[in-house]
Amino acid sequence: MKTDKDNINTRKDISSPKSLGFKSSRHSILLPHTHVMFSRVSYAAFATLFLGISLALMLVGSVTFIIGFVIMPWVIGLLAVFHFVAVVSTFSELWRSFIASKDAPSQRFS
């Protein structure tokens, strides 16, 4: 004769834990409820999520701007140094070619 305990362990209802199907109640292994229920997200939680995302993007953008603002004078200074070196190198080559043409014997094409 089945008792109430046997009926509870062998029920196949989705609201109760599932049994593996053993006959004896002391050998039955109860599995947790496997039905997944998705909860709805409230409008306030959704707005808070987007507020957090926008705040994170603003902070990252501000940090990037500060880094660029600090580094930009160094970049401009380095470009100015390279430009100065290029001008000196060009004048040096022009001066060498001018001096070398005076020292070299003139060639006559006849």
N, CA, C and O atoms as CSV, one atom per row, in Angstrom:
chain,resi,resn,atom,element,x,y,z
A,1,MET,N,N,0.833,-1.163,0.000
A,1,MET,CA,C,0.000,0.000,0.000
A,1,MET,C,C,0.889,1.241,0.000
A,1,MET,O,O,1.872,1.308,0.737
A,2,LYS,N,N,0.535,2.227,-0.834
A,2,LYS,CA,C,1.345,3.431,-0.979
A,2,LYS,C,C,0.969,4.439,0.093
A,2,LYS,O,O,-0.197,4.631,0.437
A,3,THR,N,N,1.996,5.060,0.593
A,3,THR,CA,C,1.773,6.109,1.588
A,3,THR,C,C,1.832,7.460,0.893
A,3,THR,O,O,2.129,7.553,-0.299
A,4,ASP,N,N,1.546,8.501,1.658
A,4,ASP,CA,C,1.618,9.861,1.109
A,4,ASP,C,C,3.047,10.225,0.723
A,4,ASP,O,O,3.271,10.990,-0.216
A,5,LYS,N,N,4.010,9.673,1.454
A,5,LYS,CA,C,5.411,9.958,1.147
A,5,LYS,C,C,5.787,9.374,-0.210
A,5,LYS,O,O,6.516,10.016,-0.966
A,6,ASP,N,N,5.309,8.171,-0.539
A,6,ASP,CA,C,5.584,7.560,-1.839
A,6,ASP,C,C,4.923,8.352,-2.961
A,6,ASP,O,O,5.504,8.509,-4.035
A,7,ASN,N,N,3.725,8.846,-2.723
A,7,ASN,CA,C,3.031,9.630,-3.748
A,7,ASN,C,C,3.760,10.942,-4.037
A,7,ASN,O,O,3.820,11.379,-5.186
A,8,ILE,N,N,4.302,11.557,-3.019
A,8,ILE,CA,C,4.999,12.826,-3.219
A,8,ILE,C,C,6.278,12.606,-4.011
A,8,ILE,O,O,6.598,13.410,-4.886
A,9,ASN,N,N,7.024,11.529,-3.727
A,9,ASN,CA,C,8.298,11.292,-4.397
A,9,ASN,C,C,8.141,10.821,-5.836
A,9,ASN,O,O,9.047,11.029,-6.643
A,10,THR,N,N,7.031,10.201,-6.180
A,10,THR,CA,C,6.878,9.670,-7.534
A,10,THR,C,C,5.993,10.538,-8.412
A,10,THR,O,O,5.730,10.167,-9.556
A,11,ARG,N,N,5.529,11.664,-7.929
A,11,ARG,CA,C,4.713,12.551,-8.759
A,11,ARG,C,C,5.544,13.109,-9.895
A,11,ARG,O,O,6.732,13.376,-9.717
A,12,LYS,N,N,4.943,13.289,-11.057
A,12,LYS,CA,C,5.627,13.822,-12.239
A,12,LYS,C,C,5.184,15.256,-12.523
A,12,LYS,O,O,5.304,15.730,-13.653
A,13,ASP,N,N,4.685,15.931,-11.527
A,13,ASP,CA,C,4.230,17.307,-11.694
A,13,ASP,C,C,5.443,18.230,-11.848
A,13,ASP,O,O,6.487,17.993,-11.240
A,14,ILE,N,N,5.303,19.285,-12.665
A,14,ILE,CA,C,6.446,20.170,-12.899
A,14,ILE,C,C,6.726,21.066,-11.698
A,14,ILE,O,O,7.797,21.670,-11.625
A,15,SER,N,N,5.802,21.165,-10.768
A,15,SER,CA,C,6.032,22.024,-9.615
A,15,SER,C,C,6.811,21.317,-8.515
A,15,SER,O,O,7.251,21.967,-7.567
A,16,SER,N,N,6.992,20.008,-8.614
A,16,SER,CA,C,7.737,19.277,-7.587
A,16,SER,C,C,9.033,18.755,-8.178
A,16,SER,O,O,9.168,18.669,-9.398
A,17,PRO,N,N,10.000,18.401,-7.314
A,17,PRO,CA,C,11.242,17.828,-7.825
A,17,PRO,C,C,10.986,16.525,-8.558
A,17,PRO,O,O,10.046,15.797,-8.238
A,18,LYS,N,N,11.823,16.233,-9.540
A,18,LYS,CA,C,11.640,15.028,-10.342
A,18,LYS,C,C,12.360,13.854,-9.702
A,18,LYS,O,O,13.426,14.015,-9.109
A,19,SER,N,N,11.774,12.681,-9.825
A,19,SER,CA,C,12.366,11.461,-9.290
A,19,SER,C,C,12.973,10.676,-10.445
A,19,SER,O,O,12.516,10.766,-11.584
A,20,LEU,N,N,14.012,9.904,-10.130
A,20,LEU,CA,C,14.638,9.095,-11.165
A,20,LEU,C,C,13.845,7.827,-11.469
A,20,LEU,O,O,14.191,7.115,-12.412
A,21,GLY,N,N,12.810,7.522,-10.718
A,21,GLY,CA,C,11.938,6.408,-11.046
A,21,GLY,C,C,12.216,5.124,-10.275
A,21,GLY,O,O,11.769,4.059,-10.700
A,22,PHE,N,N,12.928,5.186,-9.171
A,22,PHE,CA,C,13.112,3.993,-8.354
A,22,PHE,C,C,11.816,3.681,-7.633
A,22,PHE,O,O,11.023,4.578,-7.345
A,23,LYS,N,N,11.601,2.395,-7.340
A,23,LYS,CA,C,10.359,1.974,-6.689
A,23,LYS,C,C,10.347,2.358,-5.213
A,23,LYS,O,O,9.328,2.819,-4.698
A,24,SER,N,N,11.451,2.174,-4.548
A,24,SER,CA,C,11.490,2.437,-3.121
A,24,SER,C,C,11.790,3.910,-2.885
A,24,SER,O,O,12.607,4.505,-3.586
A,25,SER,N,N,11.134,4.487,-1.907
A,25,SER,CA,C,11.310,5.905,-1.649
A,25,SER,C,C,12.668,6.200,-1.021
A,25,SER,O,O,13.184,7.309,-1.167
A,26,ARG,N,N,13.255,5.232,-0.327
A,26,ARG,CA,C,14.544,5.523,0.294
A,26,ARG,C,C,15.674,5.498,-0.737
A,26,ARG,O,O,16.758,6.008,-0.452
A,27,HIS,N,N,15.456,4.915,-1.943
A,27,HIS,CA,C,16.462,4.911,-2.991
A,27,HIS,C,C,16.230,6.010,-4.034
A,27,HIS,O,O,17.043,6.190,-4.942
A,28,SER,N,N,15.154,6.721,-3.905
A,28,SER,CA,C,14.871,7.738,-4.922
A,28,SER,C,C,15.764,8.958,-4.701
A,28,SER,O,O,16.009,9.383,-3.572
A,29,ILE,N,N,16.234,9.497,-5.805
A,29,ILE,CA,C,17.083,10.686,-5.776
A,29,ILE,C,C,16.262,11.826,-6.348
A,29,ILE,O,O,15.758,11.740,-7.468
A,30,LEU,N,N,16.133,12.869,-5.591
A,30,LEU,CA,C,15.332,14.005,-6.025
A,30,LEU,C,C,16.218,14.995,-6.779
A,30,LEU,O,O,17.279,15.394,-6.300
A,31,LEU,N,N,15.763,15.375,-7.953
A,31,LEU,CA,C,16.471,16.368,-8.755
A,31,LEU,C,C,15.813,17.722,-8.554
A,31,LEU,O,O,14.604,17.789,-8.329
A,32,PRO,N,N,16.566,18.784,-8.628
A,32,PRO,CA,C,15.959,20.105,-8.467
A,32,PRO,C,C,15.050,20.436,-9.644
A,32,PRO,O,O,15.145,19.843,-10.719
A,33,HIS,N,N,14.196,21.370,-9.414
A,33,HIS,CA,C,13.243,21.829,-10.425
A,33,HIS,C,C,14.010,22.411,-11.613
A,33,HIS,O,O,14.849,23.290,-11.419
A,34,THR,N,N,13.747,21.946,-12.832
A,34,THR,CA,C,14.513,22.367,-14.003
A,34,THR,C,C,13.795,23.408,-14.842
A,34,THR,O,O,14.331,23.848,-15.859
A,35,HIS,N,N,12.616,23.808,-14.451
A,35,HIS,CA,C,11.876,24.811,-15.213
A,35,HIS,C,C,12.490,26.183,-14.957
A,35,HIS,O,O,12.596,26.616,-13.809
A,36,VAL,N,N,12.895,26.865,-16.025
A,36,VAL,CA,C,13.513,28.178,-15.902
A,36,VAL,C,C,12.464,29.230,-16.208
A,36,VAL,O,O,11.796,29.186,-17.241
A,37,MET,N,N,12.334,30.163,-15.303
A,37,MET,CA,C,11.350,31.222,-15.506
A,37,MET,C,C,12.096,32.539,-15.697
A,37,MET,O,O,12.893,32.929,-14.844
A,38,PHE,N,N,11.847,33.219,-16.801
A,38,PHE,CA,C,12.501,34.485,-17.079
A,38,PHE,C,C,11.674,35.609,-16.473
A,38,PHE,O,O,10.474,35.722,-16.721
A,39,SER,N,N,12.328,36.426,-15.686
A,39,SER,CA,C,11.610,37.547,-15.090
A,39,SER,C,C,11.713,38.756,-16.014
A,39,SER,O,O,12.684,38.907,-16.756
A,40,ARG,N,N,10.725,39.589,-15.958
A,40,ARG,CA,C,10.725,40.792,-16.781
A,40,ARG,C,C,11.535,41.869,-16.088
A,40,ARG,O,O,11.501,42.008,-14.866
A,41,VAL,N,N,12.264,42.628,-16.894
A,41,VAL,CA,C,13.066,43.721,-16.360
A,41,VAL,C,C,12.203,44.969,-16.325
A,41,VAL,O,O,11.517,45.296,-17.294
A,42,SER,N,N,12.246,45.654,-15.205
A,42,SER,CA,C,11.426,46.859,-15.085
A,42,SER,C,C,12.038,47.990,-15.912
A,42,SER,O,O,13.212,47.949,-16.281
A,43,TYR,N,N,11.221,48.988,-16.188
A,43,TYR,CA,C,11.689,50.131,-16.965
A,43,TYR,C,C,12.755,50.912,-16.199
A,43,TYR,O,O,13.684,51.453,-16.798
A,44,ALA,N,N,12.621,50.967,-14.888
A,44,ALA,CA,C,13.613,51.685,-14.079
A,44,ALA,C,C,14.963,50.976,-14.128
A,44,ALA,O,O,16.002,51.632,-14.199
A,45,ALA,N,N,14.958,49.647,-14.090
A,45,ALA,CA,C,16.217,48.898,-14.167
A,45,ALA,C,C,16.856,49.062,-15.541
A,45,ALA,O,O,18.075,49.185,-15.655
A,46,PHE,N,N,16.036,49.064,-16.573
A,46,PHE,CA,C,16.547,49.253,-17.941
A,46,PHE,C,C,17.160,50.645,-18.095
A,46,PHE,O,O,18.226,50.789,-18.693
A,47,ALA,N,N,16.495,51.663,-17.562
A,47,ALA,CA,C,17.022,53.029,-17.626
A,47,ALA,C,C,18.306,53.156,-16.810
A,47,ALA,O,O,19.233,53.858,-17.216
A,48,THR,N,N,18.364,52.484,-15.669
A,48,THR,CA,C,19.570,52.515,-14.843
A,48,THR,C,C,20.735,51.842,-15.550
A,48,THR,O,O,21.872,52.302,-15.443
A,49,LEU,N,N,20.468,50.764,-16.268
A,49,LEU,CA,C,21.512,50.087,-17.036
A,49,LEU,C,C,22.105,51.039,-18.076
A,49,LEU,O,O,23.326,51.153,-18.190
A,50,PHE,N,N,21.250,51.718,-18.830
A,50,PHE,CA,C,21.753,52.634,-19.848
A,50,PHE,C,C,22.411,53.867,-19.234
A,50,PHE,O,O,23.330,54.435,-19.825
A,51,LEU,N,N,21.958,54.280,-18.071
A,51,LEU,CA,C,22.616,55.384,-17.376
A,51,LEU,C,C,24.029,54.977,-16.960
A,51,LEU,O,O,24.960,55.774,-17.079
A,52,GLY,N,N,24.197,53.757,-16.479
A,52,GLY,CA,C,25.525,53.261,-16.116
A,52,GLY,C,C,26.435,53.123,-17.316
A,52,GLY,O,O,27.619,53.453,-17.242
A,53,ILE,N,N,25.888,52.636,-18.428
A,53,ILE,CA,C,26.696,52.503,-19.650
A,53,ILE,C,C,27.152,53.877,-20.136
A,53,ILE,O,O,28.317,54.052,-20.492
A,54,SER,N,N,26.252,54.843,-20.154
A,54,SER,CA,C,26.624,56.181,-20.635
A,54,SER,C,C,27.616,56.847,-19.691
A,54,SER,O,O,28.503,57.571,-20.144
A,55,LEU,N,N,27.484,56.620,-18.396
A,55,LEU,CA,C,28.437,57.184,-17.441
A,55,LEU,C,C,29.822,56.580,-17.637
A,55,LEU,O,O,30.825,57.290,-17.580
A,56,ALA,N,N,29.879,55.269,-17.867
A,56,ALA,CA,C,31.171,54.616,-18.107
A,56,ALA,C,C,31.816,55.145,-19.381
A,56,ALA,O,O,33.023,55.386,-19.406
A,57,LEU,N,N,31.034,55.327,-20.433
A,57,LEU,CA,C,31.583,55.859,-21.683
A,57,LEU,C,C,32.071,57.296,-21.521
A,57,LEU,O,O,33.090,57.679,-22.096
A,58,MET,N,N,31.344,58.087,-20.741
A,58,MET,CA,C,31.786,59.464,-20.510
A,58,MET,C,C,33.086,59.504,-19.724
A,58,MET,O,O,33.968,60.307,-20.027
A,59,LEU,N,N,33.214,58.645,-18.718
A,59,LEU,CA,C,34.453,58.623,-17.935
A,59,LEU,C,C,35.636,58.173,-18.779
A,59,LEU,O,O,36.716,58.759,-18.700
A,60,VAL,N,N,35.441,57.138,-19.583
A,60,VAL,CA,C,36.524,56.654,-20.448
A,60,VAL,C,C,36.897,57.722,-21.471
A,60,VAL,O,O,38.079,57.927,-21.746
A,61,GLY,N,N,35.913,58.395,-22.031
A,61,GLY,CA,C,36.189,59.458,-22.989
A,61,GLY,C,C,36.915,60.630,-22.354
A,61,GLY,O,O,37.794,61.226,-22.977
A,62,SER,N,N,36.556,60.970,-21.120
A,62,SER,CA,C,37.240,62.064,-20.430
A,62,SER,C,C,38.690,61.718,-20.146
A,62,SER,O,O,39.574,62.559,-20.310
A,63,VAL,N,N,38.940,60.494,-19.723
A,63,VAL,CA,C,40.316,60.065,-19.453
A,63,VAL,C,C,41.127,60.077,-20.745
A,63,VAL,O,O,42.280,60.509,-20.747
A,64,THR,N,N,40.539,59.611,-21.834
A,64,THR,CA,C,41.232,59.623,-23.125
A,64,THR,C,C,41.539,61.053,-23.562
A,64,THR,O,O,42.622,61.322,-24.080
A,65,PHE,N,N,40.600,61.965,-23.358
A,65,PHE,CA,C,40.826,63.363,-23.719
A,65,PHE,C,C,41.958,63.965,-22.895
A,65,PHE,O,O,42.802,64.677,-23.439
A,66,ILE,N,N,41.992,63.692,-21.598
A,66,ILE,CA,C,43.049,64.232,-20.731
A,66,ILE,C,C,44.409,63.697,-21.155
A,66,ILE,O,O,45.381,64.451,-21.205
A,67,ILE,N,N,44.488,62.408,-21.459
A,67,ILE,CA,C,45.759,61.825,-21.910
A,67,ILE,C,C,46.205,62.493,-23.209
A,67,ILE,O,O,47.374,62.854,-23.344
A,68,GLY,N,N,45.300,62.660,-24.156
A,68,GLY,CA,C,45.638,63.324,-25.410
A,68,GLY,C,C,46.024,64.777,-25.208
A,68,GLY,O,O,46.930,65.277,-25.875
A,69,PHE,N,N,45.350,65.457,-24.299
A,69,PHE,CA,C,45.647,66.861,-24.023
A,69,PHE,C,C,47.032,67.014,-23.408
A,69,PHE,O,O,47.727,67.991,-23.687
A,70,VAL,N,N,47.441,66.061,-22.574
A,70,VAL,CA,C,48.763,66.115,-21.941
A,70,VAL,C,C,49.853,65.738,-22.937
A,70,VAL,O,O,50.931,66.333,-22.919
A,71,ILE,N,N,49.599,64.774,-23.798
A,71,ILE,CA,C,50.631,64.264,-24.703
A,71,ILE,C,C,50.787,65.137,-25.951
A,71,ILE,O,O,51.857,65.137,-26.559
A,72,MET,N,N,49.756,65.877,-26.346
A,72,MET,CA,C,49.814,66.631,-27.599
A,72,MET,C,C,50.964,67.640,-27.665
A,72,MET,O,O,51.589,67.727,-28.721
A,73,PRO,N,N,51.289,68.400,-26.631
A,73,PRO,CA,C,52.456,69.293,-26.735
A,73,PRO,C,C,53.759,68.538,-26.981
A,73,PRO,O,O,54.639,69.028,-27.689
A,74,TRP,N,N,53.882,67.360,-26.404
A,74,TRP,CA,C,55.088,66.557,-26.637
A,74,TRP,C,C,55.162,66.110,-28.093
A,74,TRP,O,O,56.238,66.109,-28.691
A,75,VAL,N,N,54.034,65.734,-28.656
A,75,VAL,CA,C,54.002,65.309,-30.062
A,75,VAL,C,C,54.350,66.485,-30.970
A,75,VAL,O,O,55.128,66.335,-31.912
A,76,ILE,N,N,53.777,67.650,-30.689
A,76,ILE,CA,C,54.072,68.834,-31.508
A,76,ILE,C,C,55.546,69.216,-31.377
A,76,ILE,O,O,56.184,69.568,-32.370
A,77,GLY,N,N,56.088,69.150,-30.168
A,77,GLY,CA,C,57.506,69.447,-29.972
A,77,GLY,C,C,58.412,68.477,-30.707
A,77,GLY,O,O,59.411,68.887,-31.298
A,78,LEU,N,N,58.075,67.198,-30.678
A,78,LEU,CA,C,58.877,66.199,-31.393
A,78,LEU,C,C,58.815,66.427,-32.903
A,78,LEU,O,O,59.826,66.292,-33.593
A,79,LEU,N,N,57.640,66.770,-33.416
A,79,LEU,CA,C,57.524,67.083,-34.845
A,79,LEU,C,C,58.331,68.323,-35.211
A,79,LEU,O,O,58.926,68.380,-36.287
A,80,ALA,N,N,58.357,69.314,-34.327
A,80,ALA,CA,C,59.157,70.517,-34.590
A,80,ALA,C,C,60.647,70.184,-34.634
A,80,ALA,O,O,61.378,70.704,-35.476
A,81,VAL,N,N,61.096,69.315,-33.725
A,81,VAL,CA,C,62.511,68.902,-33.733
A,81,VAL,C,C,62.839,68.167,-35.022
A,81,VAL,O,O,63.868,68.439,-35.640
A,82,PHE,N,N,61.978,67.236,-35.441
A,82,PHE,CA,C,62.219,66.512,-36.695
A,82,PHE,C,C,62.250,67.470,-37.888
A,82,PHE,O,O,63.076,67.319,-38.788
A,83,HIS,N,N,61.354,68.450,-37.892
A,83,HIS,CA,C,61.330,69.420,-38.988
A,83,HIS,C,C,62.622,70.240,-39.006
A,83,HIS,O,O,63.190,70.480,-40.071
A,84,PHE,N,N,63.081,70.666,-37.834
A,84,PHE,CA,C,64.333,71.426,-37.752
A,84,PHE,C,C,65.516,70.593,-38.249
A,84,PHE,O,O,66.369,71.103,-38.976
A,85,VAL,N,N,65.571,69.318,-37.863
A,85,VAL,CA,C,66.653,68.435,-38.319
A,85,VAL,C,C,66.590,68.261,-39.835
A,85,VAL,O,O,67.632,68.226,-40.489
A,86,ALA,N,N,65.395,68.152,-40.404
A,86,ALA,CA,C,65.256,68.002,-41.858
A,86,ALA,C,C,65.731,69.259,-42.583
A,86,ALA,O,O,66.389,69.160,-43.618
A,87,VAL,N,N,65.407,70.431,-42.055
A,87,VAL,CA,C,65.848,71.685,-42.683
A,87,VAL,C,C,67.367,71.803,-42.620
A,87,VAL,O,O,67.996,72.166,-43.613
A,88,VAL,N,N,67.966,71.501,-41.466
A,88,VAL,CA,C,69.426,71.564,-41.332
A,88,VAL,C,C,70.091,70.568,-42.273
A,88,VAL,O,O,71.103,70.889,-42.897
A,89,SER,N,N,69.536,69.367,-42.380
A,89,SER,CA,C,70.104,68.353,-43.272
A,89,SER,C,C,70.027,68.801,-44.729
A,89,SER,O,O,70.976,68.601,-45.488
A,90,THR,N,N,68.914,69.399,-45.125
A,90,THR,CA,C,68.760,69.868,-46.504
A,90,THR,C,C,69.756,70.982,-46.816
A,90,THR,O,O,70.396,70.965,-47.867
A,91,PHE,N,N,69.890,71.959,-45.899
A,91,PHE,CA,C,70.866,73.033,-46.122
A,91,PHE,C,C,72.294,72.505,-46.135
A,91,PHE,O,O,73.141,73.011,-46.870
A,92,SER,N,N,72.558,71.490,-45.321
A,92,SER,CA,C,73.894,70.902,-45.293
A,92,SER,C,C,74.223,70.246,-46.629
A,92,SER,O,O,75.331,70.397,-47.145
A,93,GLU,N,N,73.261,69.520,-47.187
A,93,GLU,CA,C,73.494,68.881,-48.489
A,93,GLU,C,C,73.645,69.921,-49.596
A,93,GLU,O,O,74.493,69.768,-50.475
A,94,LEU,N,N,72.842,70.961,-49.562
A,94,LEU,CA,C,72.968,72.022,-50.566
A,94,LEU,C,C,74.325,72.722,-50.454
A,94,LEU,O,O,74.959,73.004,-51.472
A,95,TRP,N,N,74.774,73.003,-49.233
A,95,TRP,CA,C,76.059,73.659,-49.037
A,95,TRP,C,C,77.208,72.775,-49.511
A,95,TRP,O,O,78.149,73.259,-50.140
A,96,ARG,N,N,77.131,71.466,-49.205
A,96,ARG,CA,C,78.180,70.555,-49.660
A,96,ARG,C,C,78.224,70.483,-51.181
A,96,ARG,O,O,79.302,70.475,-51.776
A,97,SER,N,N,77.066,70.433,-51.802
A,97,SER,CA,C,77.056,70.369,-53.264
A,97,SER,C,C,77.571,71.675,-53.874
A,97,SER,O,O,78.197,71.652,-54.934
A,98,PHE,N,N,77.317,72.804,-53.224
A,98,PHE,CA,C,77.811,74.090,-53.715
A,98,PHE,C,C,79.331,74.179,-53.560
A,98,PHE,O,O,80.014,74.625,-54.482
A,99,ILE,N,N,79.867,73.767,-52.420
A,99,ILE,CA,C,81.313,73.798,-52.182
A,99,ILE,C,C,82.017,72.778,-53.067
A,99,ILE,O,O,83.076,73.075,-53.622
A,100,ALA,N,N,81.462,71.605,-53.208
A,100,ALA,CA,C,82.094,70.556,-54.004
A,100,ALA,C,C,82.144,70.955,-55.475
A,100,ALA,O,O,83.070,70.545,-56.174
A,101,SER,N,N,81.200,71.730,-55.967
A,101,SER,CA,C,81.229,72.135,-57.377
A,101,SER,C,C,82.333,73.160,-57.629
A,101,SER,O,O,82.840,73.239,-58.748
A,102,LYS,N,N,82.719,73.947,-56.623
A,102,LYS,CA,C,83.808,74.918,-56.776
A,102,LYS,C,C,85.169,74.214,-56.795
A,102,LYS,O,O,86.070,74.612,-57.535
A,103,ASP,N,N,85.311,73.162,-55.975
A,103,ASP,CA,C,86.590,72.462,-55.886
A,103,ASP,C,C,86.829,71.533,-57.066
A,103,ASP,O,O,87.981,71.278,-57.417
A,104,ALA,N,N,85.808,71.037,-57.667
A,104,ALA,CA,C,85.968,70.065,-58.751
A,104,ALA,C,C,86.424,70.780,-60.020
A,104,ALA,O,O,86.004,71.906,-60.287
A,105,PRO,N,N,87.280,70.129,-60.798
A,105,PRO,CA,C,87.690,70.752,-62.064
A,105,PRO,C,C,86.509,70.832,-63.015
A,105,PRO,O,O,85.669,69.933,-63.062
A,106,SER,N,N,86.457,71.899,-63.756
A,106,SER,CA,C,85.353,72.066,-64.686
A,106,SER,C,C,85.526,71.127,-65.869
A,106,SER,O,O,86.644,70.909,-66.335
A,107,GLN,N,N,84.479,70.601,-66.329
A,107,GLN,CA,C,84.522,69.692,-67.474
A,107,GLN,C,C,84.002,70.445,-68.688
A,107,GLN,O,O,82.953,71.087,-68.646
A,108,ARG,N,N,84.750,70.349,-69.747
A,108,ARG,CA,C,84.313,70.992,-70.970
A,108,ARG,C,C,83.823,69.928,-71.922
A,108,ARG,O,O,84.458,68.894,-72.130
A,109,PHE,N,N,82.701,70.212,-72.477
A,109,PHE,CA,C,82.158,69.293,-73.470
A,109,PHE,C,C,82.477,69.857,-74.845
A,109,PHE,O,O,81.916,70.872,-75.258
A,110,SER,N,N,83.363,69.206,-75.531
A,110,SER,CA,C,83.690,69.724,-76.840
A,110,SER,C,C,83.425,68.718,-77.919
A,110,SER,O,O,83.651,69.000,-79.096
